[in-house]
Structure formats: structure tokens, C-alpha cells
Amino acid sequence: MAGGILLSRLAGLVRQRALNHFLGLGMEADAFLAAFRIPNFLQNLFGEGALSASFIPVYSRLLGAGDVAGARRVAGAVAALLGLVVGVVVLLGQLAAPWLVDLLTPGFEGPKRELTILLVRILFPGAGVLVLGAWSLGLLNSHGRFFLSYAAPVVWNLAIITGVIVAGLRGDARAVAVAGAWAAVAGSVLQLLVQLPSALRAAGGTPLSLGAGDPNVREVGRTFLPAFLNRGVAQVSAWVDTLIASLLPTGAVAGLVNAQLLYTLPVSLFGISVAAAELPAMAADTGRQADPGGALRTRLAAGLERIAFFVVPSAAAFIGLGHMVAGLVFQSGRFTSGDAVFVWGILAGSSVGLLAATQARLLGSVFYALGDADTPFRAALVRVVQATVVGYLVATRGPGLLGIDPRWGAAGLTASSGLAAWVEFAILRRRLARRLGPVGLPSGRLVRLWTLALGGLAAGWGVLVLAPALPVVPRALLSLGAFGLVYLGGAAAAGIPQVREVTGWLRRSPARR
């Protein structure tokens, strides 16, 4: 799964680099990236979040109990119901685009607002298609087939990259934004077509129906609402961040989105991948284990250790070498070294809560496997309320108090969200401990990982001091490479088992992976 996500995220970084090359952090970039978020709400809300949390546990539990026919009926009913609901929501999104833009980006006016409305209307149908792709993802994951579903977005990104480059070589920034939106719709269709045949073969057929009277379909519906609300809270948080950033000077929205694209790479690779891979297995365990609590504790402990091993250095690199990360990935054309430093500040703020956010994903999967979607929702609600109140005050008032450019309020906004992620994690850990016993990582393990990461930062900055005149790409590669070598070498010397897992995986042939 991590391999598929890595390919997808790398393609996403290339997509963003192409956009940055032609749009920079200007008005068209703000409009495109804000518009991109509005219909993506539909995909994230209905798709990989709420649908996975409600559909996969029921479907996997039926498979674990040997009820293949029942699992197929549930899959067919969910597909039919999802198609109906998404069709209505897409239509409403088309009609309500002006109001959505005014609600979510109240700071946009004039040409920026009009362009954002146009882009939202173009993008909404494509987001609806991506939701149906999430249904295919649920089937494939439940049958232990992870790579295709998580690598499928590569074709979506390639479609956008192609559209942006073709338009960029011929037209102005506005034409690039419009072409990128239409290319995203075409890519959505391609992404669905890549997954659907394999998903249908894995399930052995999914008869479409509305599932009337089926208790398993009712269970999916019962857990969908709190999962929907949980994902809704998370999406509202992203919307609020965009709303607040729209009140800041031009470039704040684009800088925020660029930073979040980098931030979500380790979240997806090491948080979502572990949580999503474990969810079907945990749900199947509850359907066939005499003592599911013991199996869940074992899986949870291993998952938390794996997440921390990769996320601690990710957070350290973002906080200490984020300008090199942003420069390596984005610096080209209209995107300058000053823009990279600005993105670094925003990225460092969000990285404060990176470890908490990724571990919370896994804790949430445990609750979903147990049929409890209420607890993750309540914890997420607390996080969002705190992040919104504190983030607004820090973003809008902080720069004035410090006497700095108001645009830097975006960094205060993400730092507030990072601190709120620790509150969410603490709530989930405490509630889960009441059901399974103590959960979490030993403090000694975290101290060792952070010590190794700090050693890596020292090596990375040593390279920067010794080679100040190198161009950004080789300078970034050398400094980040030194960071990684010191961290991994120290971890190997300390006998941390995750190093052996990685090297063992690399030694195996692709077929055995």
C-alpha cells in the first residue's frame, strides 16, 4: 500500500511543480487551489473516509465469516446507494458554486472569485467519479489487494500534468488553470476505469440493489453517518484553514496548499497506509477471533511502532530542513526561493502535530473495526473547534503583534492545527485504553528516534554550511541525503527492528513483495 501511495504522491508533487512553474503563488494559483479543494470535499467526505470506515469493516467481517454471498450483496447495495447520493450532490454543487466560493473563500473578490467559481463547476463532476473509485478501493482493500487502488491516482495526476503543460506552452495563467481543471475531470474517469475491472473480479460480481431489508446494509448505513460526520469535521477543518488563509494577502492560500501537499505525504505513506491496511484485517479478526482484543492490541502496537519510525524523521526534516524540501520539489519558473521559505514556515507549523495525526489514524481504525465511529467523531470535533478558534486568532492577530508580514499568519494557522492534533490523539488513546488496556509507544523508543533525527538534522545543516553556493536541487539532495543516512545508519546501529523490515522488503523480488 505504501508503494502505491508513494507513486501517487510523487505524481502529485510533479503535478504541483508543473502548476507552480506556470502559476507561482499568484492570483490564478490561489483560485485554482481553492477551487480544487471545494469539490475534493465530496471525494474525501464520501469516499476514502466515510465509505471505508463503514463499508470495509462490514464487508471484511462477512468475508472473514465465510459469507461471500452476503458480502457481494452488501457491495452491490452500497454501489447503488452511493451512485444515487453522489449524483444529487454533484448537481447541487454545480448550482451552488457561487455560494460555496463566497462561503469558503470570503476574501476572494473580482476576477479571482469569478475564476474560482468557474473552476469549481468544472471540477465537481470529476470529484463525483472519484467517489465511485473509492468504492472500488474498498473492495480491493478487503481482498488484500492494495497496490492498484492506491497507485491508480497516478493516471489522474498524469492527466492534469499533461493538460497544464500543454496549456502553459500556449496560453496565459488563466488558460493553464482552466485546462488543469478539465484535465482533472478526464483523469477522474481514467482512475475509475483502472480500478473497476479488478475490483469486480475480486468480488466475483456485485448485484446492484438498494439493499432493502438487509441487516448488513443497514449496519453500513448506521456507521456511515458518524463516519460521515467524522470526515465532515476533518473536511470542515481544511475548509476553515482555506477560509482564514483567504483573508490573508495573496499567496497565503497557495502557500498553504503547497505546504499541505508536502505534509500529507508522510501522513499518507505512514499513517493512512498503515491504518487502511490494518482496518480490513482488524475487522476480519473481530469476525473470527475468540479474543479479538488480544489480536487488536498486537496489531496496534506493531502499527504504532512502524508509524513512529518513519514519521519522527519526516517531522524533523520538515521543521529543520523544510526550505530544502520545498525548494527541491517546487522551486521552478515563477516559484522562487522566497516562496520556498514561505512554504517552509507553513510546513513547520503543521509538522508540530505530524506524529499525533498519523498515530490518530491508526487508533481511529481500531474504533471502526470495533463498530464504534462515534468516538473518533467526538475527538475530531474537539480538535477542529480548538484549531479553528486558536488558528483564527493567531493567523489574523499574530503577525501584527510580532510586526511581520501578515501573510505569515498562515504559519500560525498550521501550528495551531498541529497542537490540536495532539489533543485528538490524547482523547483517542485514553478512550481506547479503557477498552483494550494501555496503548501507545514507550517513551524510551520516542527519545531514541528523536535523538537520531536531531543527529540527521545536524548532518544536513553541515552540508548547507559547507556548500552554500550550490544550486537548489543538488544542495537539497545532499543535505536531505545526509539527514537520511545518519538517521537510518543510527537506527541500524541501535538495532531498531523497522530497519530490518525495510531492508528485507527491498531485498525481496517485486513478485514476493
C-alpha positions as a Python dict, from the first residue, in 0.01 Angstrom:
ca = {
    (1, 'M'): (0, 0, 0),
    (2, 'A'): (278, 242, 88),
    (3, 'G'): (435, 169, -252),
    (4, 'G'): (115, 262, -432),
    (5, 'I'): (69, 575, -221),
    (6, 'L'): (431, 675, -282),
    (7, 'L'): (388, 660, -659),
    (8, 'S'): (65, 854, -634),
    (9, 'R'): (211, 1121, -408),
    (10, 'L'): (522, 1159, -620),
    (11, 'A'): (299, 1212, -922),
    (12, 'G'): (107, 1468, -715),
    (13, 'L'): (428, 1654, -636),
    (14, 'V'): (517, 1662, -1006),
    (15, 'R'): (165, 1792, -1076),
    (16, 'Q'): (209, 2068, -821),
    (17, 'R'): (553, 2155, -954),
    (18, 'A'): (403, 2196, -1303),
    (19, 'L'): (129, 2419, -1163),
    (20, 'N'): (378, 2624, -964),
    (21, 'H'): (601, 2665, -1269),
    (22, 'F'): (322, 2833, -1465),
    (23, 'L'): (119, 2992, -1181),
    (24, 'G'): (368, 3061, -898),
    (25, 'L'): (185, 3190, -589),
    (26, 'G'): (-21, 3441, -787),
    (27, 'M'): (-393, 3506, -820),
    (28, 'E'): (-458, 3215, -1057),
    (29, 'A'): (-278, 2978, -820),
    (30, 'D'): (-496, 3090, -530),
    (31, 'A'): (-810, 3042, -742),
    (32, 'F'): (-714, 2701, -879),
    (33, 'L'): (-600, 2551, -549),
    (34, 'A'): (-901, 2687, -359),
    (35, 'A'): (-1136, 2554, -627),
    (36, 'F'): (-955, 2221, -620),
    (37, 'R'): (-1039, 2186, -252),
    (38, 'I'): (-1411, 2254, -275),
    (39, 'P'): (-1521, 1954, -487),
    (40, 'N'): (-1246, 1741, -329),
    (41, 'F'): (-1453, 1774, -15),
    (42, 'L'): (-1702, 1542, -186),
    (43, 'Q'): (-1438, 1278, -257),
    (44, 'N'): (-1281, 1290, 88),
    (45, 'L'): (-1613, 1302, 269),
    (46, 'F'): (-1798, 1025, 86),
    (47, 'G'): (-1504, 829, -45),
    (48, 'E'): (-1190, 712, 127),
    (49, 'G'): (-1306, 837, 468),
    (50, 'A'): (-1670, 767, 546),
    (51, 'L'): (-1711, 487, 293),
    (52, 'S'): (-1401, 300, 406),
    (53, 'A'): (-1491, 333, 774),
    (54, 'S'): (-1846, 200, 725),
    (55, 'F'): (-1827, -36, 426),
    (56, 'I'): (-1491, -214, 468),
    (57, 'P'): (-1549, -340, 827),
    (58, 'V'): (-1888, -496, 739),
    (59, 'Y'): (-1771, -640, 406),
    (60, 'S'): (-1448, -779, 556),
    (61, 'R'): (-1627, -925, 853),
    (62, 'L'): (-1865, -1113, 620),
    (63, 'L'): (-1569, -1245, 422),
    (64, 'G'): (-1395, -1348, 745),
    (65, 'A'): (-1708, -1538, 850),
    (66, 'G'): (-1728, -1714, 510),
    (67, 'D'): (-2046, -1537, 394),
    (68, 'V'): (-1928, -1447, 43),
    (69, 'A'): (-2280, -1409, -98),
    (70, 'G'): (-2374, -1168, 179),
    (71, 'A'): (-2060, -966, 116),
    (72, 'R'): (-2147, -937, -254),
    (73, 'R'): (-2500, -820, -173),
    (74, 'V'): (-2363, -550, 57),
    (75, 'A'): (-2114, -434, -207),
    (76, 'G'): (-2383, -406, -474),
    (77, 'A'): (-2621, -217, -246),
    (78, 'V'): (-2352, 28, -136),
    (79, 'A'): (-2255, 95, -500),
    (80, 'A'): (-2616, 171, -598),
    (81, 'L'): (-2688, 392, -299),
    (82, 'L'): (-2357, 574, -332),
    (83, 'G'): (-2422, 646, -701),
    (84, 'L'): (-2762, 799, -623),
    (85, 'V'): (-2639, 1017, -341),
    (86, 'V'): (-2328, 1139, -523),
    (87, 'G'): (-2528, 1224, -837),
    (88, 'V'): (-2756, 1452, -637),
    (89, 'V'): (-2465, 1615, -452),
    (90, 'V'): (-2276, 1684, -777),
    (91, 'L'): (-2583, 1854, -925),
    (92, 'L'): (-2629, 2067, -615),
    (93, 'G'): (-2259, 2157, -619),
    (94, 'Q'): (-2288, 2285, -976),
    (95, 'L'): (-2582, 2507, -887),
    (96, 'A'): (-2440, 2630, -557),
    (97, 'A'): (-2085, 2705, -678),
    (98, 'P'): (-2106, 3085, -627),
    (99, 'W'): (-2236, 3046, -273),
    (100, 'L'): (-1976, 2783, -191),
    (101, 'V'): (-1695, 3009, -310),
    (102, 'D'): (-1830, 3304, -110),
    (103, 'L'): (-1869, 3086, 198),
    (104, 'L'): (-1530, 2917, 185),
    (105, 'T'): (-1312, 3193, 40),
    (106, 'P'): (-1479, 3519, 153),
    (107, 'G'): (-1159, 3711, 87),
    (108, 'F'): (-1176, 3639, -289),
    (109, 'E'): (-1314, 3925, -497),
    (110, 'G'): (-1340, 4030, -861),
    (111, 'P'): (-1156, 3818, -1122),
    (112, 'K'): (-1019, 3581, -857),
    (113, 'R'): (-1371, 3500, -734),
    (114, 'E'): (-1510, 3456, -1088),
    (115, 'L'): (-1227, 3224, -1189),
    (116, 'T'): (-1273, 3017, -873),
    (117, 'I'): (-1646, 2974, -945),
    (118, 'L'): (-1574, 2859, -1299),
    (119, 'L'): (-1314, 2608, -1183),
    (120, 'V'): (-1543, 2467, -913),
    (121, 'R'): (-1815, 2400, -1169),
    (122, 'I'): (-1570, 2223, -1396),
    (123, 'L'): (-1420, 2011, -1117),
    (124, 'F'): (-1733, 1890, -936),
    (125, 'P'): (-1832, 1604, -1175),
    (126, 'G'): (-1479, 1466, -1163),
    (127, 'A'): (-1490, 1454, -785),
    (128, 'G'): (-1813, 1253, -808),
    (129, 'V'): (-1639, 997, -1031),
    (130, 'L'): (-1355, 971, -778),
    (131, 'V'): (-1606, 881, -507),
    (132, 'L'): (-1716, 581, -711),
    (133, 'G'): (-1349, 493, -742),
    (134, 'A'): (-1333, 484, -362),
    (135, 'W'): (-1592, 204, -370),
    (136, 'S'): (-1355, 4, -590),
    (137, 'L'): (-1077, 81, -344),
    (138, 'G'): (-1286, -62, -60),
    (139, 'L'): (-1339, -388, -247),
    (140, 'L'): (-974, -425, -342),
    (141, 'N'): (-851, -350, 10),
    (142, 'S'): (-1091, -601, 163),
    (143, 'H'): (-945, -869, -63),
    (144, 'G'): (-589, -777, 31),
    (145, 'R'): (-509, -602, -298),
    (146, 'F'): (-366, -266, -204),
    (147, 'F'): (-122, -153, -470),
    (148, 'L'): (-355, -88, -764),
    (149, 'S'): (-614, 111, -574),
    (150, 'Y'): (-354, 341, -419),
    (151, 'A'): (-142, 373, -734),
    (152, 'A'): (-445, 449, -955),
    (153, 'P'): (-432, 826, -885),
    (154, 'V'): (-108, 832, -1085),
    (155, 'V'): (-313, 838, -1407),
    (156, 'W'): (-526, 1121, -1266),
    (157, 'N'): (-216, 1325, -1188),
    (158, 'L'): (-62, 1249, -1528),
    (159, 'A'): (-375, 1378, -1699),
    (160, 'I'): (-353, 1707, -1505),
    (161, 'I'): (21, 1740, -1570),
    (162, 'T'): (-36, 1693, -1942),
    (163, 'G'): (-317, 1947, -1955),
    (164, 'V'): (-120, 2206, -1758),
    (165, 'I'): (197, 2174, -1965),
    (166, 'V'): (13, 2187, -2300),
    (167, 'A'): (-184, 2494, -2190),
    (168, 'G'): (121, 2655, -2030),
    (169, 'L'): (318, 2638, -2352),
    (170, 'R'): (37, 2806, -2543),
    (171, 'G'): (-160, 3032, -2310),
    (172, 'D'): (-157, 3257, -2005),
    (173, 'A'): (-202, 3166, -1638),
    (174, 'R'): (-582, 3170, -1658),
    (175, 'A'): (-580, 2927, -1950),
    (176, 'V'): (-349, 2697, -1751),
    (177, 'A'): (-591, 2693, -1457),
    (178, 'V'): (-893, 2613, -1676),
    (179, 'A'): (-708, 2342, -1870),
    (180, 'G'): (-589, 2186, -1546),
    (181, 'A'): (-948, 2165, -1420),
    (182, 'W'): (-1076, 1994, -1736),
    (183, 'A'): (-780, 1756, -1731),
    (184, 'A'): (-867, 1664, -1370),
    (185, 'V'): (-1216, 1556, -1482),
    (186, 'A'): (-1073, 1338, -1759),
    (187, 'G'): (-821, 1192, -1514),
    (188, 'S'): (-1100, 1104, -1271),
    (189, 'V'): (-1265, 886, -1535),
    (190, 'L'): (-934, 718, -1616),
    (191, 'Q'): (-869, 648, -1249),
    (192, 'L'): (-1204, 474, -1208),
    (193, 'L'): (-1154, 267, -1523),
    (194, 'V'): (-813, 149, -1397),
    (195, 'Q'): (-960, 8, -1075),
    (196, 'L'): (-1308, -113, -1165),
    (197, 'P'): (-1232, -435, -1360),
    (198, 'S'): (-1000, -571, -1089),
    (199, 'A'): (-1245, -478, -814),
    (200, 'L'): (-1532, -660, -983),
    (201, 'R'): (-1316, -968, -1043),
    (202, 'A'): (-1202, -973, -680),
    (203, 'A'): (-1560, -957, -553),
    (204, 'G'): (-1687, -1215, -801),
    (205, 'G'): (-1975, -991, -903),
    (206, 'T'): (-2180, -732, -714),
    (207, 'P'): (-2555, -742, -787),
    (208, 'L'): (-2691, -386, -773),
    (209, 'S'): (-2985, -321, -540),
    (210, 'L'): (-3094, -74, -272),
    (211, 'G'): (-3042, -339, -2),
    (212, 'A'): (-3389, -302, 146),
    (213, 'G'): (-3429, -529, 448),
    (214, 'D'): (-3065, -643, 454),
    (215, 'P'): (-2934, -602, 812),
    (216, 'N'): (-2574, -577, 691),
    (217, 'V'): (-2663, -289, 460),
    (218, 'R'): (-2842, -122, 748),
    (219, 'E'): (-2527, -161, 958),
    (220, 'V'): (-2324, 11, 686),
    (221, 'G'): (-2579, 292, 686),
    (222, 'R'): (-2576, 315, 1066),
    (223, 'T'): (-2199, 350, 1086),
    (224, 'F'): (-2180, 568, 774),
    (225, 'L'): (-2345, 868, 942),
    (226, 'P'): (-2099, 905, 1232),
    (227, 'A'): (-1810, 825, 997),
    (228, 'F'): (-1950, 1084, 755),
    (229, 'L'): (-1968, 1337, 1037),
    (230, 'N'): (-1615, 1246, 1145),
    (231, 'R'): (-1478, 1301, 797),
    (232, 'G'): (-1701, 1605, 768),
    (233, 'V'): (-1534, 1753, 1073),
    (234, 'A'): (-1193, 1689, 920),
    (235, 'Q'): (-1301, 1847, 592),
    (236, 'V'): (-1453, 2143, 772),
    (237, 'S'): (-1113, 2190, 933),
    (238, 'A'): (-948, 2204, 590),
    (239, 'W'): (-1217, 2443, 470),
    (240, 'V'): (-1171, 2667, 772),
    (241, 'D'): (-796, 2680, 707),
    (242, 'T'): (-862, 2787, 348),
    (243, 'L'): (-1122, 3040, 462),
    (244, 'I'): (-885, 3201, 712),
    (245, 'A'): (-598, 3196, 462),
    (246, 'S'): (-821, 3371, 206),
    (247, 'L'): (-839, 3665, 448),
    (248, 'L'): (-460, 3698, 435),
    (249, 'P'): (-263, 3861, 147),
    (250, 'T'): (-235, 3695, -195),
    (251, 'G'): (-21, 3382, -188),
    (252, 'A'): (-137, 3260, 152),
    (253, 'V'): (-387, 3010, 9),
    (254, 'A'): (-140, 2878, -248),
    (255, 'G'): (136, 2859, 12),
    (256, 'L'): (-94, 2671, 249),
    (257, 'V'): (-194, 2417, -15),
    (258, 'N'): (168, 2363, -123),
    (259, 'A'): (273, 2302, 237),
    (260, 'Q'): (-16, 2066, 297),
    (261, 'L'): (75, 1868, -12),
    (262, 'L'): (416, 1803, 140),
    (263, 'Y'): (269, 1741, 486),
    (264, 'T'): (23, 1481, 362),
    (265, 'L'): (300, 1274, 203),
    (266, 'P'): (413, 1111, 531),
    (267, 'V'): (55, 1118, 659),
    (268, 'S'): (-49, 907, 362),
    (269, 'L'): (260, 690, 339),
    (270, 'F'): (297, 605, 705),
    (271, 'G'): (-35, 694, 867),
    (272, 'I'): (-313, 624, 620),
    (273, 'S'): (-132, 327, 466),
    (274, 'V'): (-87, 150, 799),
    (275, 'A'): (-436, 241, 922),
    (276, 'A'): (-606, 142, 596),
    (277, 'A'): (-410, -182, 563),
    (278, 'E'): (-494, -283, 919),
    (279, 'L'): (-865, -192, 904),
    (280, 'P'): (-985, -494, 700),
    (281, 'A'): (-760, -728, 900),
    (282, 'M'): (-886, -589, 1230),
    (283, 'A'): (-1247, -614, 1115),
    (284, 'A'): (-1192, -973, 998),
    (285, 'D'): (-1035, -1055, 1337),
    (286, 'T'): (-1348, -938, 1515),
    (287, 'G'): (-1549, -1178, 1300),
    (288, 'R'): (-1344, -1490, 1364),
    (289, 'Q'): (-1129, -1443, 1679),
    (290, 'A'): (-1242, -1577, 2015),
    (291, 'D'): (-1040, -1298, 2181),
    (292, 'P'): (-1035, -1009, 1931),
    (293, 'G'): (-896, -770, 2193),
    (294, 'G'): (-563, -952, 2205),
    (295, 'A'): (-530, -953, 1827),
    (296, 'L'): (-616, -582, 1810),
    (297, 'R'): (-357, -493, 2075),
    (298, 'T'): (-87, -682, 1886),
    (299, 'R'): (-169, -516, 1556),
    (300, 'L'): (-196, -174, 1719),
    (301, 'A'): (143, -196, 1893),
    (302, 'A'): (320, -300, 1573),
    (303, 'G'): (146, -32, 1372),
    (304, 'L'): (233, 248, 1614),
    (305, 'E'): (600, 147, 1613),
    (306, 'R'): (608, 138, 1235),
    (307, 'I'): (443, 479, 1207),
    (308, 'A'): (677, 643, 1458),
    (309, 'F'): (991, 508, 1289),
    (310, 'F'): (905, 689, 965),
    (311, 'V'): (710, 990, 1089),
    (312, 'V'): (959, 1118, 1350),
    (313, 'P'): (1230, 1185, 1087),
    (314, 'S'): (967, 1324, 849),
    (315, 'A'): (856, 1579, 1108),
    (316, 'A'): (1217, 1664, 1197),
    (317, 'A'): (1311, 1719, 831),
    (318, 'F'): (1006, 1938, 767),
    (319, 'I'): (1078, 2152, 1072),
    (320, 'G'): (1456, 2178, 1028),
    (321, 'L'): (1510, 2146, 651),
    (322, 'G'): (1170, 2240, 510),
    (323, 'H'): (1312, 2509, 282),
    (324, 'M'): (1523, 2243, 113),
    (325, 'V'): (1222, 2011, 77),
    (326, 'A'): (1006, 2287, -73),
    (327, 'G'): (1289, 2409, -296),
    (328, 'L'): (1366, 2061, -425),
    (329, 'V'): (1003, 1983, -508),
    (330, 'F'): (858, 2317, -617),
    (331, 'Q'): (1124, 2579, -699),
    (332, 'S'): (1095, 2643, -1072),
    (333, 'G'): (972, 2920, -1303),
    (334, 'R'): (754, 3166, -1109),
    (335, 'F'): (807, 2977, -781),
    (336, 'T'): (1110, 3141, -617),
    (337, 'S'): (1344, 3063, -327),
    (338, 'G'): (1148, 3316, -120),
    (339, 'D'): (831, 3118, -191),
    (340, 'A'): (1012, 2803, -73),
    (341, 'V'): (1098, 2971, 258),
    (342, 'F'): (737, 3083, 299),
    (343, 'V'): (611, 2729, 239),
    (344, 'W'): (872, 2604, 489),
    (345, 'G'): (724, 2822, 764),
    (346, 'I'): (375, 2688, 698),
    (347, 'L'): (504, 2330, 676),
    (348, 'A'): (698, 2357, 1002),
    (349, 'G'): (385, 2470, 1182),
    (350, 'S'): (177, 2172, 1071),
    (351, 'S'): (464, 1930, 1141),
    (352, 'V'): (433, 2002, 1513),
    (353, 'G'): (138, 1763, 1514),
    (354, 'L'): (252, 1520, 1243),
    (355, 'L'): (323, 1228, 1474),
    (356, 'A'): (-6, 1275, 1660),
    (357, 'A'): (-209, 1299, 1340),
    (358, 'T'): (-64, 983, 1187),
    (359, 'Q'): (-100, 775, 1504),
    (360, 'A'): (-456, 901, 1547),
    (361, 'R'): (-538, 749, 1208),
    (362, 'L'): (-447, 404, 1335),
    (363, 'L'): (-635, 449, 1661),
    (364, 'G'): (-939, 552, 1461),
    (365, 'S'): (-919, 231, 1256),
    (366, 'V'): (-932, 28, 1577),
    (367, 'F'): (-1254, 202, 1677),
    (368, 'Y'): (-1404, 148, 1330),
    (369, 'A'): (-1312, -223, 1344),
    (370, 'L'): (-1497, -240, 1677),
    (371, 'G'): (-1803, -80, 1517),
    (372, 'D'): (-1757, 248, 1705),
    (373, 'A'): (-1750, 552, 1477),
    (374, 'D'): (-1880, 791, 1746),
    (375, 'T'): (-1557, 820, 1946),
    (376, 'P'): (-1337, 927, 1650),
    (377, 'F'): (-1604, 1181, 1556),
    (378, 'R'): (-1613, 1339, 1902),
    (379, 'A'): (-1233, 1353, 1920),
    (380, 'A'): (-1210, 1512, 1576),
    (381, 'L'): (-1477, 1767, 1673),
    (382, 'V'): (-1273, 1877, 1974),
    (383, 'R'): (-964, 1910, 1755),
    (384, 'V'): (-1139, 2120, 1493),
    (385, 'V'): (-1300, 2359, 1741),
    (386, 'Q'): (-967, 2419, 1912),
    (387, 'A'): (-776, 2458, 1585),
    (388, 'T'): (-1036, 2698, 1444),
    (389, 'V'): (-1056, 2933, 1741),
    (390, 'V'): (-683, 2942, 1815),
    (391, 'G'): (-586, 2936, 1446),
    (392, 'Y'): (-802, 3236, 1357),
    (393, 'L'): (-663, 3445, 1642),
    (394, 'V'): (-302, 3351, 1570),
    (395, 'A'): (-331, 3392, 1191),
    (396, 'T'): (-509, 3727, 1194),
    (397, 'R'): (-363, 3890, 1505),
    (398, 'G'): (-21, 3725, 1545),
    (399, 'P'): (170, 3894, 1259),
    (400, 'G'): (58, 4239, 1375),
    (401, 'L'): (174, 4173, 1729),
    (402, 'L'): (510, 4047, 1602),
    (403, 'G'): (548, 4320, 1341),
    (404, 'I'): (589, 4081, 1047),
    (405, 'D'): (424, 4040, 705),
    (406, 'P'): (53, 3947, 754),
    (407, 'R'): (100, 3661, 505),
    (408, 'W'): (295, 3473, 774),
    (409, 'G'): (-30, 3424, 962),
    (410, 'A'): (-62, 3106, 754),
    (411, 'A'): (224, 2954, 955),
    (412, 'G'): (48, 3035, 1282),
    (413, 'L'): (-267, 2877, 1142),
    (414, 'T'): (-96, 2543, 1075),
    (415, 'A'): (89, 2546, 1408),
    (416, 'S'): (-246, 2579, 1585),
    (417, 'S'): (-377, 2278, 1392),
    (418, 'G'): (-63, 2080, 1481),
    (419, 'L'): (-114, 2139, 1854),
    (420, 'A'): (-482, 2046, 1824),
    (421, 'A'): (-383, 1712, 1667),
    (422, 'W'): (-217, 1617, 1997),
    (423, 'V'): (-542, 1682, 2180),
    (424, 'E'): (-729, 1450, 1942),
    (425, 'F'): (-466, 1178, 1982),
    (426, 'A'): (-479, 1201, 2362),
    (427, 'I'): (-857, 1161, 2362),
    (428, 'L'): (-848, 857, 2134),
    (429, 'R'): (-567, 692, 2329),
    (430, 'R'): (-742, 738, 2662),
    (431, 'R'): (-1075, 604, 2533),
    (432, 'L'): (-912, 305, 2366),
    (433, 'A'): (-711, 223, 2679),
    (434, 'R'): (-1041, 175, 2864),
    (435, 'R'): (-1138, -100, 2619),
    (436, 'L'): (-808, -270, 2536),
    (437, 'G'): (-567, -171, 2811),
    (438, 'P'): (-266, 62, 2784),
    (439, 'V'): (-185, 174, 2429),
    (440, 'G'): (91, 391, 2288),
    (441, 'L'): (466, 382, 2239),
    (442, 'P'): (720, 354, 2521),
    (443, 'S'): (873, 694, 2591),
    (444, 'G'): (1222, 548, 2555),
    (445, 'R'): (1154, 449, 2193),
    (446, 'L'): (1047, 803, 2103),
    (447, 'V'): (1351, 955, 2274),
    (448, 'R'): (1581, 730, 2067),
    (449, 'L'): (1406, 818, 1742),
    (450, 'W'): (1413, 1193, 1808),
    (451, 'T'): (1779, 1175, 1906),
    (452, 'L'): (1862, 1004, 1577),
    (453, 'A'): (1654, 1260, 1386),
    (454, 'L'): (1837, 1550, 1553),
    (455, 'G'): (2167, 1390, 1454),
    (456, 'G'): (2041, 1378, 1098),
    (457, 'L'): (1949, 1747, 1109),
    (458, 'A'): (2300, 1833, 1226),
    (459, 'A'): (2443, 1644, 928),
    (460, 'G'): (2201, 1810, 686),
    (461, 'W'): (2284, 2159, 807),
    (462, 'G'): (2653, 2074, 795),
    (463, 'V'): (2614, 2018, 422),
    (464, 'L'): (2430, 2350, 382),
    (465, 'V'): (2707, 2538, 561),
    (466, 'L'): (2982, 2372, 357),
    (467, 'A'): (2809, 2416, 19),
    (468, 'P'): (2624, 2750, 28),
    (469, 'A'): (2664, 2827, -343),
    (470, 'L'): (2527, 2507, -496),
    (471, 'P'): (2201, 2524, -698),
    (472, 'V'): (1891, 2431, -503),
    (473, 'V'): (1843, 2077, -640),
    (474, 'P'): (2191, 1931, -568),
    (475, 'R'): (2211, 2126, -242),
    (476, 'A'): (1876, 1986, -127),
    (477, 'L'): (1962, 1632, -236),
    (478, 'L'): (2295, 1639, -49),
    (479, 'S'): (2155, 1786, 273),
    (480, 'L'): (1846, 1564, 283),
    (481, 'G'): (2056, 1263, 182),
    (482, 'A'): (2296, 1327, 470),
    (483, 'F'): (1999, 1356, 705),
    (484, 'G'): (1856, 1023, 588),
    (485, 'L'): (2186, 836, 601),
    (486, 'V'): (2259, 946, 957),
    (487, 'Y'): (1908, 857, 1074),
    (488, 'L'): (1896, 515, 910),
    (489, 'G'): (2256, 433, 1000),
    (490, 'G'): (2196, 524, 1363),
    (491, 'A'): (1874, 324, 1371),
    (492, 'A'): (2053, 20, 1230),
    (493, 'A'): (2331, 54, 1486),
    (494, 'A'): (2073, 85, 1764),
    (495, 'G'): (1903, -237, 1650),
    (496, 'I'): (1564, -81, 1578),
    (497, 'P'): (1367, -361, 1408),
    (498, 'Q'): (1195, -143, 1146),
    (499, 'V'): (1531, -103, 969),
    (500, 'R'): (1544, -478, 910),
    (501, 'E'): (1185, -471, 782),
    (502, 'V'): (1276, -207, 524),
    (503, 'T'): (1599, -374, 409),
    (504, 'G'): (1429, -714, 397),
    (505, 'W'): (1149, -573, 185),
    (506, 'L'): (1398, -415, -55),
    (507, 'R'): (1590, -744, -92),
    (508, 'R'): (1281, -938, -190),
    (509, 'S'): (1185, -963, -555),
    (510, 'P'): (895, -742, -670),
    (511, 'A'): (676, -1051, -713),
    (512, 'R'): (723, -1153, -348),
    (513, 'R'): (652, -803, -220),
}
